[in-house]
PDB file of C-alpha atoms in Angstrom:
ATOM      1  CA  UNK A 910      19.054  -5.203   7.926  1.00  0.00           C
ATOM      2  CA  UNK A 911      16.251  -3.569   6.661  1.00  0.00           C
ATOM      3  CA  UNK A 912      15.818   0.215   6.926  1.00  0.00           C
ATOM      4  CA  UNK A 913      12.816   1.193   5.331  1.00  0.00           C
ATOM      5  CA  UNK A 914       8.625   0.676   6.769  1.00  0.00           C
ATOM      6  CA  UNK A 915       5.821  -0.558   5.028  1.00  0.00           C
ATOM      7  CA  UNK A 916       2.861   1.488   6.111  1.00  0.00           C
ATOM      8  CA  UNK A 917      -0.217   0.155   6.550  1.00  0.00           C
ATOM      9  CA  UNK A 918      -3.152   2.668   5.965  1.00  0.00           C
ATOM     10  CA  UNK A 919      -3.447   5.020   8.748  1.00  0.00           C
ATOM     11  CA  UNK A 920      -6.543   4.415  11.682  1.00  0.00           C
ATOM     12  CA  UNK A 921      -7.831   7.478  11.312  1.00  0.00           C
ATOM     13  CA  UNK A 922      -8.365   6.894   7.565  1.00  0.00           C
ATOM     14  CA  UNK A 923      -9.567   3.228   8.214  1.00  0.00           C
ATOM     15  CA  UNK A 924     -12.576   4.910  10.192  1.00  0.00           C
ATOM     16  CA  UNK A 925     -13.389   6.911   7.464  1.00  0.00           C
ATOM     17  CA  UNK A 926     -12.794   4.273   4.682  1.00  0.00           C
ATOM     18  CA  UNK A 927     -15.214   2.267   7.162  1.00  0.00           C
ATOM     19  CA  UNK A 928     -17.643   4.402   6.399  1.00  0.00           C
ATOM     20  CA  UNK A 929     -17.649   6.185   3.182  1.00  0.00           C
ATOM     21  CA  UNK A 930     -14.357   4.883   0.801  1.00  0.00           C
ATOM     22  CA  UNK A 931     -12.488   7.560  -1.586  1.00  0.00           C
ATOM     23  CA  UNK A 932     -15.060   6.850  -4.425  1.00  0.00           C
ATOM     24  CA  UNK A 933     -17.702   8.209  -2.197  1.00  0.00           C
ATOM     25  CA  UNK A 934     -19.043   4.498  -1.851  1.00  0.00           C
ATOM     26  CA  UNK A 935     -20.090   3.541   1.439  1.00  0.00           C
ATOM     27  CA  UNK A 936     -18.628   0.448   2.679  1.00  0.00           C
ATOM     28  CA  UNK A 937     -20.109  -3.135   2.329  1.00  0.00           C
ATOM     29  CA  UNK A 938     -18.901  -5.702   4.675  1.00  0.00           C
ATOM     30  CA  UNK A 939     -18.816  -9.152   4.097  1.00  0.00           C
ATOM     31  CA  UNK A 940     -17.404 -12.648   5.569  1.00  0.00           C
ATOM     32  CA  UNK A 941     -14.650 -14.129   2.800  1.00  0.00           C
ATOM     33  CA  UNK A 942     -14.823 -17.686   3.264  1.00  0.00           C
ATOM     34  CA  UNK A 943     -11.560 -18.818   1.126  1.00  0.00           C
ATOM     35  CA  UNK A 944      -9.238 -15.589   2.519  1.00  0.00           C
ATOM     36  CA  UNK A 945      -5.830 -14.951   0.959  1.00  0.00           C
ATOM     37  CA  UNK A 946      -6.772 -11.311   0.040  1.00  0.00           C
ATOM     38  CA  UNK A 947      -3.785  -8.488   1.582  1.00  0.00           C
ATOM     39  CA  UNK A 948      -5.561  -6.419   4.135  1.00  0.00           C
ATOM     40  CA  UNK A 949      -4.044  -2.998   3.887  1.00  0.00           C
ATOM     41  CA  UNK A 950      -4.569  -2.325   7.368  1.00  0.00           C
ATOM     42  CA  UNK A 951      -2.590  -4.861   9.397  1.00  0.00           C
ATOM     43  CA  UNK A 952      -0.281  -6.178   6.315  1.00  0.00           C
ATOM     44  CA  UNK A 953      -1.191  -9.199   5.981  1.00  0.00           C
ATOM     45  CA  UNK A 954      -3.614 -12.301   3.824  1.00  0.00           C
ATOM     46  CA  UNK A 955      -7.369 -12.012   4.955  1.00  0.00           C
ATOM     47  CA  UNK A 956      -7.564 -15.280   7.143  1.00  0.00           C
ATOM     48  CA  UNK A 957     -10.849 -17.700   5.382  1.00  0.00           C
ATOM     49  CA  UNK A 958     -13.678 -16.298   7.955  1.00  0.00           C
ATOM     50  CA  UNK A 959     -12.920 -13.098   8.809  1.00  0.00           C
ATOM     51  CA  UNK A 960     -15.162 -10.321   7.909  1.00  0.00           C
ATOM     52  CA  UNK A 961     -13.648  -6.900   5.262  1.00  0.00           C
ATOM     53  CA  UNK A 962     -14.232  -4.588   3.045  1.00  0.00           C
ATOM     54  CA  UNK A 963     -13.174  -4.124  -0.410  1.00  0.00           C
ATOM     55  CA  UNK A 964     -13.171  -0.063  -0.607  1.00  0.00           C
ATOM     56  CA  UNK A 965     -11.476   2.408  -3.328  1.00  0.00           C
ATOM     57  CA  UNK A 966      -8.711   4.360  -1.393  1.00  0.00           C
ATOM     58  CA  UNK A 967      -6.685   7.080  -2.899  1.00  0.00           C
ATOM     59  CA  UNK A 968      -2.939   6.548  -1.100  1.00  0.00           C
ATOM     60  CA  UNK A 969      -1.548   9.576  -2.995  1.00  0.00           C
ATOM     61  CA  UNK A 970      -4.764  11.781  -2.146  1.00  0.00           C
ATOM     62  CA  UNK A 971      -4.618  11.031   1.312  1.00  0.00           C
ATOM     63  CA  UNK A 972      -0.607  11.853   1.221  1.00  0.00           C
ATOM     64  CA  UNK A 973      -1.033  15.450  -0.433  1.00  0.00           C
ATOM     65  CA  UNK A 974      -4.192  16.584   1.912  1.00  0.00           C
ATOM     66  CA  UNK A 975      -1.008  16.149   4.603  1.00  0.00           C
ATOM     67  CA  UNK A 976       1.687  17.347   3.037  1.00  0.00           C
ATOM     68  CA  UNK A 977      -0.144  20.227   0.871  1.00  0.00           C
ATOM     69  CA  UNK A 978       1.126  18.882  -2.270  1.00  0.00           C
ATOM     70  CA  UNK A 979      -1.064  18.833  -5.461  1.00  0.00           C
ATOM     71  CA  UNK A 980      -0.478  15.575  -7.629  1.00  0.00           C
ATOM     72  CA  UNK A 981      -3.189  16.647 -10.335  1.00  0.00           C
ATOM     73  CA  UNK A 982      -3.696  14.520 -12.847  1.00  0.00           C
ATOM     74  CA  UNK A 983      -1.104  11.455 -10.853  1.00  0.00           C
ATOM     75  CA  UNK A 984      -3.734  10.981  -8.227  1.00  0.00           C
ATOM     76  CA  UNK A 985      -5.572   8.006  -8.412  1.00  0.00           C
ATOM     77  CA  UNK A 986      -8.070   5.426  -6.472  1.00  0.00           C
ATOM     78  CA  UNK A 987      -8.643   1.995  -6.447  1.00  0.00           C
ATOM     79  CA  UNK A 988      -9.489  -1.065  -4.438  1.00  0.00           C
ATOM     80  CA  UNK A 989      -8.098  -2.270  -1.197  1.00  0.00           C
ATOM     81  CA  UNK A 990      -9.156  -4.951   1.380  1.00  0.00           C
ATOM     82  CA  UNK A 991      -9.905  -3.640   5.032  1.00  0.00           C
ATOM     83  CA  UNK A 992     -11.300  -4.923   7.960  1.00  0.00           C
ATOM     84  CA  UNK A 993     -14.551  -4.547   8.361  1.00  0.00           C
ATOM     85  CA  UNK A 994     -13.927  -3.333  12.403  1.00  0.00           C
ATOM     86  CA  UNK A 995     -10.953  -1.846  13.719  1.00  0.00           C
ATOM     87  CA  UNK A 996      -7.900  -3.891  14.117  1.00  0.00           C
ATOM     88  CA  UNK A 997      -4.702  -4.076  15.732  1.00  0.00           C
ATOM     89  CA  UNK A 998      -2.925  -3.045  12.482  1.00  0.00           C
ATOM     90  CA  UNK A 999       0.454  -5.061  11.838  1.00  0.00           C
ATOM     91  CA  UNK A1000       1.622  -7.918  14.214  1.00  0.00           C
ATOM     92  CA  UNK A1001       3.924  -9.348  11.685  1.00  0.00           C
ATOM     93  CA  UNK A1002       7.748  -9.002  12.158  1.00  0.00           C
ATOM     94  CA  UNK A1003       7.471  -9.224   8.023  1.00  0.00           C
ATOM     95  CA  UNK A1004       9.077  -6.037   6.769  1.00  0.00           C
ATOM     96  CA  UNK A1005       7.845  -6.040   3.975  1.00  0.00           C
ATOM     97  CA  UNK A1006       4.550  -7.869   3.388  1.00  0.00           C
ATOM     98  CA  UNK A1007       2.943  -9.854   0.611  1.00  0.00           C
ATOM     99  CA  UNK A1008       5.959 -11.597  -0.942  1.00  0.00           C
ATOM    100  CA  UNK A1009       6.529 -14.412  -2.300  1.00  0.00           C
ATOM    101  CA  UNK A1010       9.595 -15.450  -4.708  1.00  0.00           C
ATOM    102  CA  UNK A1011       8.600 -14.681  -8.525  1.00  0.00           C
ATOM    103  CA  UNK A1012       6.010 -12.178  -7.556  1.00  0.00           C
ATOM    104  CA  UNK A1013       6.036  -8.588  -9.132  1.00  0.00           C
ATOM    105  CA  UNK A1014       5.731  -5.476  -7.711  1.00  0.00           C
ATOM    106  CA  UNK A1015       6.108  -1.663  -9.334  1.00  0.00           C
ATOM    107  CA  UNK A1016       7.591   0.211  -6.900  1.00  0.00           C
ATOM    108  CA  UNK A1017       6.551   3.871  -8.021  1.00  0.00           C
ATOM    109  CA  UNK A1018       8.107   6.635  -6.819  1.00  0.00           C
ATOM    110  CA  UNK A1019       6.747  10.389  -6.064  1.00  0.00           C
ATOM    111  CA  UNK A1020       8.100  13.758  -5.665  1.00  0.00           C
ATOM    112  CA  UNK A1021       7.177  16.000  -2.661  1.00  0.00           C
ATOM    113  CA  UNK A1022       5.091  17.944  -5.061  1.00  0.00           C
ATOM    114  CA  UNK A1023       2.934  13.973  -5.780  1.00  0.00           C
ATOM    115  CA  UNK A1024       4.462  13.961  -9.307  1.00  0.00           C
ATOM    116  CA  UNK A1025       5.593  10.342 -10.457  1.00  0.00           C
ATOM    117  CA  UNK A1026       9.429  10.427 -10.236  1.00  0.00           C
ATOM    118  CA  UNK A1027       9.634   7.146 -12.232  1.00  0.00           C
ATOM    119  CA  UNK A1028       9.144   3.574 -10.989  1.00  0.00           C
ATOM    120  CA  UNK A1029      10.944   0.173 -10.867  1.00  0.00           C
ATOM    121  CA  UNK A1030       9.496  -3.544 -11.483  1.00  0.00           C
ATOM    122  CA  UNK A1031      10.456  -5.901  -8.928  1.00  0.00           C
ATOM    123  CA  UNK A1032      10.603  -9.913  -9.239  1.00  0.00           C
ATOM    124  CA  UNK A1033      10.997 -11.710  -6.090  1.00  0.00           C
ATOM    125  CA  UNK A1034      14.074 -13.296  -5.390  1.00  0.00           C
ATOM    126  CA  UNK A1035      14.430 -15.656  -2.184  1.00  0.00           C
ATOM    127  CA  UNK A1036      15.413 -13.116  -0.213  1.00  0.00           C
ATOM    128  CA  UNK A1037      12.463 -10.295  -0.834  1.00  0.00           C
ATOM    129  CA  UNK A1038      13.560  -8.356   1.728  1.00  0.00           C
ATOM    130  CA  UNK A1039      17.250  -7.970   0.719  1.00  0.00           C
ATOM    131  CA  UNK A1040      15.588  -6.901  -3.245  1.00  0.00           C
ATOM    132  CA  UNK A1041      13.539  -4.693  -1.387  1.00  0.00           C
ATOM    133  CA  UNK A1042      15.991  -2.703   0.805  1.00  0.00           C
ATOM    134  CA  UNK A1043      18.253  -2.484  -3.094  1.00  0.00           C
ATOM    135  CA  UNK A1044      15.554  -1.292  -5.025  1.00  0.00           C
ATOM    136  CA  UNK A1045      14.530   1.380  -2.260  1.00  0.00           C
ATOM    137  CA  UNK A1046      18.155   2.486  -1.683  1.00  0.00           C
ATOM    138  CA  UNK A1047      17.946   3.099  -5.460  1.00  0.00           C
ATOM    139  CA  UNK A1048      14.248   5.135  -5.191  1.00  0.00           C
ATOM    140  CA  UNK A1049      15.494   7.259  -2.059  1.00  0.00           C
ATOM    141  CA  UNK A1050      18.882   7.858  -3.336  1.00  0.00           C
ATOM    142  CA  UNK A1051      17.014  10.491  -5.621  1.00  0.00           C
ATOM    143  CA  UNK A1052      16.323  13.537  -3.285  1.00  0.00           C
ATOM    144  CA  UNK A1053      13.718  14.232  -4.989  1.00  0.00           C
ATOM    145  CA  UNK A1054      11.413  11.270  -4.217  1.00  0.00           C
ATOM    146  CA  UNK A1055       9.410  12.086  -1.450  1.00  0.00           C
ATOM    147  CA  UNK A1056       7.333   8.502  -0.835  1.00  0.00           C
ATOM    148  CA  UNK A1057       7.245   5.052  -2.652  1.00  0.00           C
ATOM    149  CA  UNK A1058       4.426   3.463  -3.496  1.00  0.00           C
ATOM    150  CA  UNK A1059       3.947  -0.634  -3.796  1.00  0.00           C
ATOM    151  CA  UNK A1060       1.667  -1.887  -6.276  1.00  0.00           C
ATOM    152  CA  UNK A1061       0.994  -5.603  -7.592  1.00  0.00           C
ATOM    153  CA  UNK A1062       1.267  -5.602 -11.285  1.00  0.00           C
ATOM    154  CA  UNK A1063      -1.209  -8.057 -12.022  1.00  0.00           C
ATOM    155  CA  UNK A1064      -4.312  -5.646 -10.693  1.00  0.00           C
ATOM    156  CA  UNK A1065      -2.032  -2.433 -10.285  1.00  0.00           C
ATOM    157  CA  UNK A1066      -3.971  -2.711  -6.688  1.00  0.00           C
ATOM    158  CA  UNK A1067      -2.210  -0.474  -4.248  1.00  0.00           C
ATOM    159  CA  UNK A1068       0.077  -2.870  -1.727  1.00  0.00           C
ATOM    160  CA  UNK A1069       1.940  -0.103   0.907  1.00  0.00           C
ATOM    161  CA  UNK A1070       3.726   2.933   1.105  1.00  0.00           C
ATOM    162  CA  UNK A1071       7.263   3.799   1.913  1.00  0.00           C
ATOM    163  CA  UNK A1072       8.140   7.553   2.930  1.00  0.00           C
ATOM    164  CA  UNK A1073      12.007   9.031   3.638  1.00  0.00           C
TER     165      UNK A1073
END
């Protein structure tokens, strides 16, 4: 049974991503005819049709302005698909989104002060969600890590967050 949440990116934050992203870009909306993209905001492949954004969001930023913790020279930006309007966020009963077996994540892991802690690549087995709940045992196990972040390796794009 899985124990841990992927987060999607917060509403509040989608509004302002909406309108100016964390590179100070404002946001460009367009239709994607082929789809297949993750949308950070409801977890799940951009369906061919639908109208996003591809914005620069800084997950670790956004983290520290809550918890006053200063991750210096760790923070970093970079590109995300959004809806282009606000959504429902997640529908999915998928605990973890945008698996497939013999894909790789990095599963980084922070401190409460937004240091990196260390990090762990992840292959896919059948059963993502069982690798999943192992490897975050393993990051959480560690007092000291505060969140978890989800990246794909290919792009190093920015998949979800996991907090304690």
């Amino acid at each position: 049974m899985t124990i841990y949440t992927a987060r999607p990116i917060e509403p509040a934050v989608l509004k302002q991503l909406r309108d100016t992203d964390d590179a100070g870009r404002p946001c460009v909306p367009y239709v994607d005819e082929e789809g297949g993209d993750p949308l950070r905001c409801c977890l799940r492949p951009i369906a061919p049709g639908e109208k996003v954004a591809l914005v620069s969001y800084a997950p670790l930023r956004r983290w520290a302005a809550e918890t006053s913790a200063a991750p210096g020279a760790y923070d970093e930006q970079g590109p995300v698909f959004i809806h282009a309007e606000e959504c429902d966020g997640p529908a999915d009963a998928d605990p973890y989104p945008f698996t497939r077996p013999g894909a790789i994540r990095v599963l980084r892991r922070y401190s409460g002060d937004g240091h990196i802690l260390g990090g762990r690549l992840l292959e896919f087995p059948e059963d993502a969600a069982a690798a999943f709940d192992t490897a975050l045992d393993e990051a959480f196990s560690d007092p000291e890590v505060a969140l978890v972040h989800v990246r794909a390796v290919e792009y190093g794009c920015f998949q979800f967050e996991v907090r304690r």
